mmCIF file of C-alpha atoms in Angstrom:
data_model
loop_
_atom_site.group_PDB
_atom_site.id
_atom_site.type_symbol
_atom_site.label_atom_id
_atom_site.label_comp_id
_atom_site.label_asym_id
_atom_site.label_seq_id
_atom_site.Cartn_x
_atom_site.Cartn_y
_atom_site.Cartn_z
ATOM 1 C CA MET A 1 -7.527 13.568 -11.824
ATOM 2 C CA LYS A 2 -5.820 13.824 -8.434
ATOM 3 C CA ILE A 3 -4.683 10.606 -6.733
ATOM 4 C CA LEU A 4 -3.226 10.080 -3.273
ATOM 5 C CA VAL A 5 -0.871 7.218 -2.520
ATOM 6 C CA ALA A 6 -0.566 7.124 1.285
ATOM 7 C CA VAL A 7 2.015 4.823 2.815
ATOM 8 C CA ALA A 8 3.191 3.668 6.228
ATOM 9 C CA THR A 9 6.741 2.356 6.367
ATOM 10 C CA ARG A 10 9.424 1.867 8.983
ATOM 11 C CA HIS A 11 12.567 1.493 6.928
ATOM 12 C CA GLY A 12 11.618 2.879 3.510
ATOM 13 C CA ALA A 13 11.055 -0.308 1.481
ATOM 14 C CA THR A 14 7.265 0.082 1.456
ATOM 15 C CA ARG A 15 7.588 3.736 0.447
ATOM 16 C CA GLU A 16 9.656 2.618 -2.549
ATOM 17 C CA ILE A 17 6.774 0.321 -3.520
ATOM 18 C CA ALA A 18 4.322 3.238 -3.157
ATOM 19 C CA GLU A 19 6.492 5.437 -5.364
ATOM 20 C CA SER A 20 6.680 2.724 -8.034
ATOM 21 C CA VAL A 21 2.889 2.248 -7.925
ATOM 22 C CA ALA A 22 2.389 6.030 -8.192
ATOM 23 C CA THR A 23 4.738 6.338 -11.172
ATOM 24 C CA ALA A 24 3.113 3.439 -13.039
ATOM 25 C CA LEU A 25 -0.381 4.670 -12.201
ATOM 26 C CA GLY A 26 0.375 8.182 -13.444
ATOM 27 C CA SER A 27 2.034 6.811 -16.560
ATOM 28 C CA ALA A 28 -1.032 4.725 -17.423
ATOM 29 C CA LEU A 29 -3.270 7.773 -17.035
ATOM 30 C CA THR A 30 -0.960 9.889 -19.203
ATOM 31 C CA ASP A 31 -0.882 7.154 -21.857
ATOM 32 C CA ALA A 32 -4.702 7.193 -21.830
ATOM 33 C CA GLY A 33 -4.751 10.975 -22.298
ATOM 34 C CA VAL A 34 -5.966 11.714 -18.764
ATOM 35 C CA TRP A 35 -4.332 14.568 -16.853
ATOM 36 C CA SER A 36 -3.280 13.462 -13.399
ATOM 37 C CA LEU A 37 -1.435 14.534 -10.300
ATOM 38 C CA VAL A 38 -0.296 11.582 -8.194
ATOM 39 C CA GLU A 39 1.000 12.428 -4.709
ATOM 40 C CA VAL A 40 2.865 10.015 -2.439
ATOM 41 C CA ARG A 41 2.538 10.973 1.236
ATOM 42 C CA ASP A 42 3.381 9.382 4.546
ATOM 43 C CA ALA A 43 0.087 8.065 5.964
ATOM 44 C CA GLY A 44 0.743 9.740 9.307
ATOM 45 C CA LEU A 45 0.972 13.138 7.608
ATOM 46 C CA VAL A 46 -2.340 12.901 5.743
ATOM 47 C CA HIS A 47 -4.800 15.282 7.381
ATOM 48 C CA SER A 48 -7.517 15.078 4.735
ATOM 49 C CA VAL A 49 -8.417 13.047 1.671
ATOM 50 C CA GLU A 50 -10.724 15.768 0.389
ATOM 51 C CA GLY A 51 -10.047 16.752 -3.207
ATOM 52 C CA PHE A 52 -8.626 13.387 -4.256
ATOM 53 C CA ASP A 53 -10.400 11.414 -6.970
ATOM 54 C CA ALA A 54 -8.861 8.102 -5.880
ATOM 55 C CA VAL A 55 -6.689 6.807 -3.044
ATOM 56 C CA VAL A 56 -4.182 3.984 -2.679
ATOM 57 C CA VAL A 57 -3.205 3.108 0.896
ATOM 58 C CA GLY A 58 -0.285 0.845 1.683
ATOM 59 C CA SER A 59 1.534 -0.352 4.744
ATOM 60 C CA ALA A 60 4.394 -2.506 5.836
ATOM 61 C CA VAL A 61 3.189 -5.576 7.708
ATOM 62 C CA TYR A 62 4.496 -6.423 11.155
ATOM 63 C CA MET A 63 3.148 -9.429 13.057
ATOM 64 C CA GLY A 64 0.286 -9.752 10.557
ATOM 65 C CA HIS A 65 -0.932 -6.159 10.901
ATOM 66 C CA TRP A 66 -0.573 -2.810 9.205
ATOM 67 C CA LEU A 67 1.394 -0.056 10.874
ATOM 68 C CA GLU A 68 -0.616 2.344 13.027
ATOM 69 C CA PRO A 69 -0.409 5.399 10.689
ATOM 70 C CA ALA A 70 -2.065 3.456 7.840
ATOM 71 C CA ARG A 71 -4.703 1.948 10.133
ATOM 72 C CA LYS A 72 -5.479 5.376 11.631
ATOM 73 C CA LEU A 73 -5.773 6.971 8.195
ATOM 74 C CA ALA A 74 -8.203 4.273 7.043
ATOM 75 C CA GLU A 75 -10.269 4.553 10.235
ATOM 76 C CA SER A 76 -10.255 8.355 10.447
ATOM 77 C CA PHE A 77 -11.278 8.902 6.837
ATOM 78 C CA SER A 78 -13.389 5.791 6.204
ATOM 79 C CA ASP A 79 -16.522 7.785 5.251
ATOM 80 C CA GLU A 80 -14.599 9.910 2.737
ATOM 81 C CA LEU A 81 -12.670 6.929 1.377
ATOM 82 C CA ARG A 82 -15.891 5.029 0.630
ATOM 83 C CA ARG A 83 -16.850 7.848 -1.776
ATOM 84 C CA VAL A 84 -13.830 7.409 -4.065
ATOM 85 C CA PRO A 85 -12.098 4.420 -5.653
ATOM 86 C CA VAL A 86 -9.679 2.913 -3.111
ATOM 87 C CA TRP A 87 -6.996 0.255 -3.430
ATOM 88 C CA LEU A 88 -4.901 -1.225 -0.631
ATOM 89 C CA PHE A 89 -1.499 -2.901 -0.575
ATOM 90 C CA SER A 90 0.726 -4.516 2.001
ATOM 91 C CA SER A 91 4.465 -5.090 1.996
ATOM 92 C CA GLY A 92 5.742 -8.223 3.684
ATOM 93 C CA PRO A 93 5.452 -10.312 5.757
ATOM 94 C CA VAL A 94 8.707 -12.212 6.109
ATOM 95 C CA GLY A 95 9.257 -15.864 6.849
ATOM 96 C CA GLU A 96 7.062 -18.824 6.020
ATOM 97 C CA GLN A 97 3.487 -19.059 7.212
ATOM 98 C CA LYS A 98 2.694 -21.921 9.597
ATOM 99 C CA ARG A 99 -0.428 -22.961 7.724
ATOM 100 C CA PRO A 100 -0.906 -22.612 3.961
ATOM 101 C CA ALA A 101 -4.400 -21.148 4.394
ATOM 102 C CA GLU A 102 -3.229 -18.609 6.970
ATOM 103 C CA GLU A 103 -3.777 -15.056 5.775
ATOM 104 C CA PRO A 104 -0.440 -13.222 6.252
ATOM 105 C CA VAL A 105 -2.066 -9.850 6.852
ATOM 106 C CA ALA A 106 -5.411 -9.009 8.447
ATOM 107 C CA VAL A 107 -7.081 -6.543 6.056
ATOM 108 C CA GLU A 108 -10.351 -8.242 5.056
ATOM 109 C CA ASP A 109 -12.390 -6.028 7.378
ATOM 110 C CA LEU A 110 -10.664 -2.927 6.060
ATOM 111 C CA VAL A 111 -11.322 -3.933 2.447
ATOM 112 C CA ARG A 112 -15.035 -4.294 3.250
ATOM 113 C CA ARG A 113 -15.254 -1.140 5.380
ATOM 114 C CA LEU A 114 -13.644 1.036 2.708
ATOM 115 C CA ASN A 115 -15.329 -0.736 -0.194
ATOM 116 C CA ALA A 116 -11.816 -1.133 -1.601
ATOM 117 C CA ARG A 117 -11.463 -2.350 -5.148
ATOM 118 C CA GLY A 118 -8.736 -4.704 -4.091
ATOM 119 C CA HIS A 119 -5.785 -5.540 -1.883
ATOM 120 C CA ARG A 120 -2.361 -6.734 -3.041
ATOM 121 C CA LEU A 121 0.338 -8.293 -0.926
ATOM 122 C CA PHE A 122 3.886 -7.657 -2.143
ATOM 123 C CA GLY A 123 7.103 -9.113 -0.858
ATOM 124 C CA GLY A 124 9.215 -6.870 1.296
ATOM 125 C CA ARG A 125 12.883 -6.189 1.938
ATOM 126 C CA ILE A 126 14.916 -7.334 4.927
ATOM 127 C CA ASP A 127 18.208 -5.608 5.637
ATOM 128 C CA ARG A 128 19.416 -6.297 9.166
ATOM 129 C CA HIS A 129 21.524 -3.130 9.090
ATOM 130 C CA THR A 130 18.361 -1.000 9.091
ATOM 131 C CA LEU A 131 16.553 -2.915 11.859
ATOM 132 C CA ASN A 132 16.460 -2.116 15.554
ATOM 133 C CA PHE A 133 17.340 -4.788 18.106
ATOM 134 C CA PRO A 134 13.802 -6.216 18.659
ATOM 135 C CA GLU A 135 13.249 -6.400 14.888
ATOM 136 C CA ARG A 136 16.580 -8.196 14.396
ATOM 137 C CA ALA A 137 15.578 -10.657 17.135
ATOM 138 C CA VAL A 138 12.288 -11.464 15.385
ATOM 139 C CA VAL A 139 14.030 -11.886 12.023
ATOM 140 C CA ALA A 140 16.625 -14.164 13.635
ATOM 141 C CA ALA A 141 13.906 -16.217 15.385
ATOM 142 C CA LEU A 142 12.069 -16.666 12.086
ATOM 143 C CA ARG A 143 15.379 -17.540 10.386
ATOM 144 C CA VAL A 144 14.787 -14.997 7.660
ATOM 145 C CA ALA A 145 17.766 -14.073 5.519
ATOM 146 C CA ASP A 146 18.467 -10.574 4.271
ATOM 147 C CA ALA A 147 16.710 -10.294 0.937
ATOM 148 C CA ASP A 148 14.776 -7.989 -1.329
ATOM 149 C CA ASN A 149 11.613 -9.880 -2.239
ATOM 150 C CA ARG A 150 9.878 -7.005 -4.000
ATOM 151 C CA ASP A 151 8.702 -8.045 -7.459
ATOM 152 C CA TRP A 152 9.072 -4.761 -9.345
ATOM 153 C CA PRO A 153 7.408 -5.865 -12.614
ATOM 154 C CA THR A 154 4.344 -7.065 -10.659
ATOM 155 C CA ILE A 155 4.268 -3.865 -8.585
ATOM 156 C CA ARG A 156 4.455 -1.668 -11.703
ATOM 157 C CA ALA A 157 1.824 -3.788 -13.470
ATOM 158 C CA TRP A 158 -0.554 -3.316 -10.535
ATOM 159 C CA GLY A 159 -0.003 0.449 -10.632
ATOM 160 C CA ARG A 160 -0.762 0.436 -14.359
ATOM 161 C CA GLU A 161 -3.926 -1.628 -13.730
ATOM 162 C CA ILE A 162 -5.140 1.022 -11.299
ATOM 163 C CA GLY A 163 -4.312 3.815 -13.765
ATOM 164 C CA THR A 164 -6.074 2.020 -16.612
ATOM 165 C CA SER A 165 -9.133 1.462 -14.426
ATOM 166 C CA LEU A 166 -9.226 5.140 -13.426
ATOM 167 C CA ALA A 167 -8.757 6.267 -17.038
ATOM 168 C CA HIS A 168 -11.737 4.127 -18.039
ATOM 169 C CA VAL A 169 -13.863 5.723 -15.303
ATOM 170 C CA GLU A 170 -12.686 9.224 -16.300
ATOM 171 C CA ARG A 171 -13.552 8.655 -19.981
ATOM 172 C CA ASN A 172 -17.033 7.422 -19.052
ATOM 173 C CA VAL A 173 -17.649 10.488 -16.845
ATOM 174 C CA SER A 174 -16.347 13.044 -19.361
#
């Protein structure tokens, strides 16, 4: 089973989430006796999803939206992605939402369009030393402190859930 984990990140924190998901996913498949190759790639460098049995797409969230490379990948390959199991994840946002019911990232349409099996929102990491001036200004305006809000046990558990789900599908096909 060949799985692609495609990720869009600006400062590397979301890629670290993708790598953790990929490791946990592959581990769950191995534990279930299913051979797998799990590749983590930058979303902007994905030129085809052909040959993959499943795809996970993730992006950092800025101003409530995914980064362009992840959005372009999902749009460019939407027909192909609908043919395989797909999961989506987002990293961020930072700061408190104005309204409790406000959705922090706009992906509902993407979930429907790709027939994704789910979307998870994970906390992100803020390190002012890695930000450019406009990003530092936004973080300052939102009064967000430097922090690493990534919940690694939850991230790994989600990766294992995906692997377990794929192993179940693989056993039923074989």
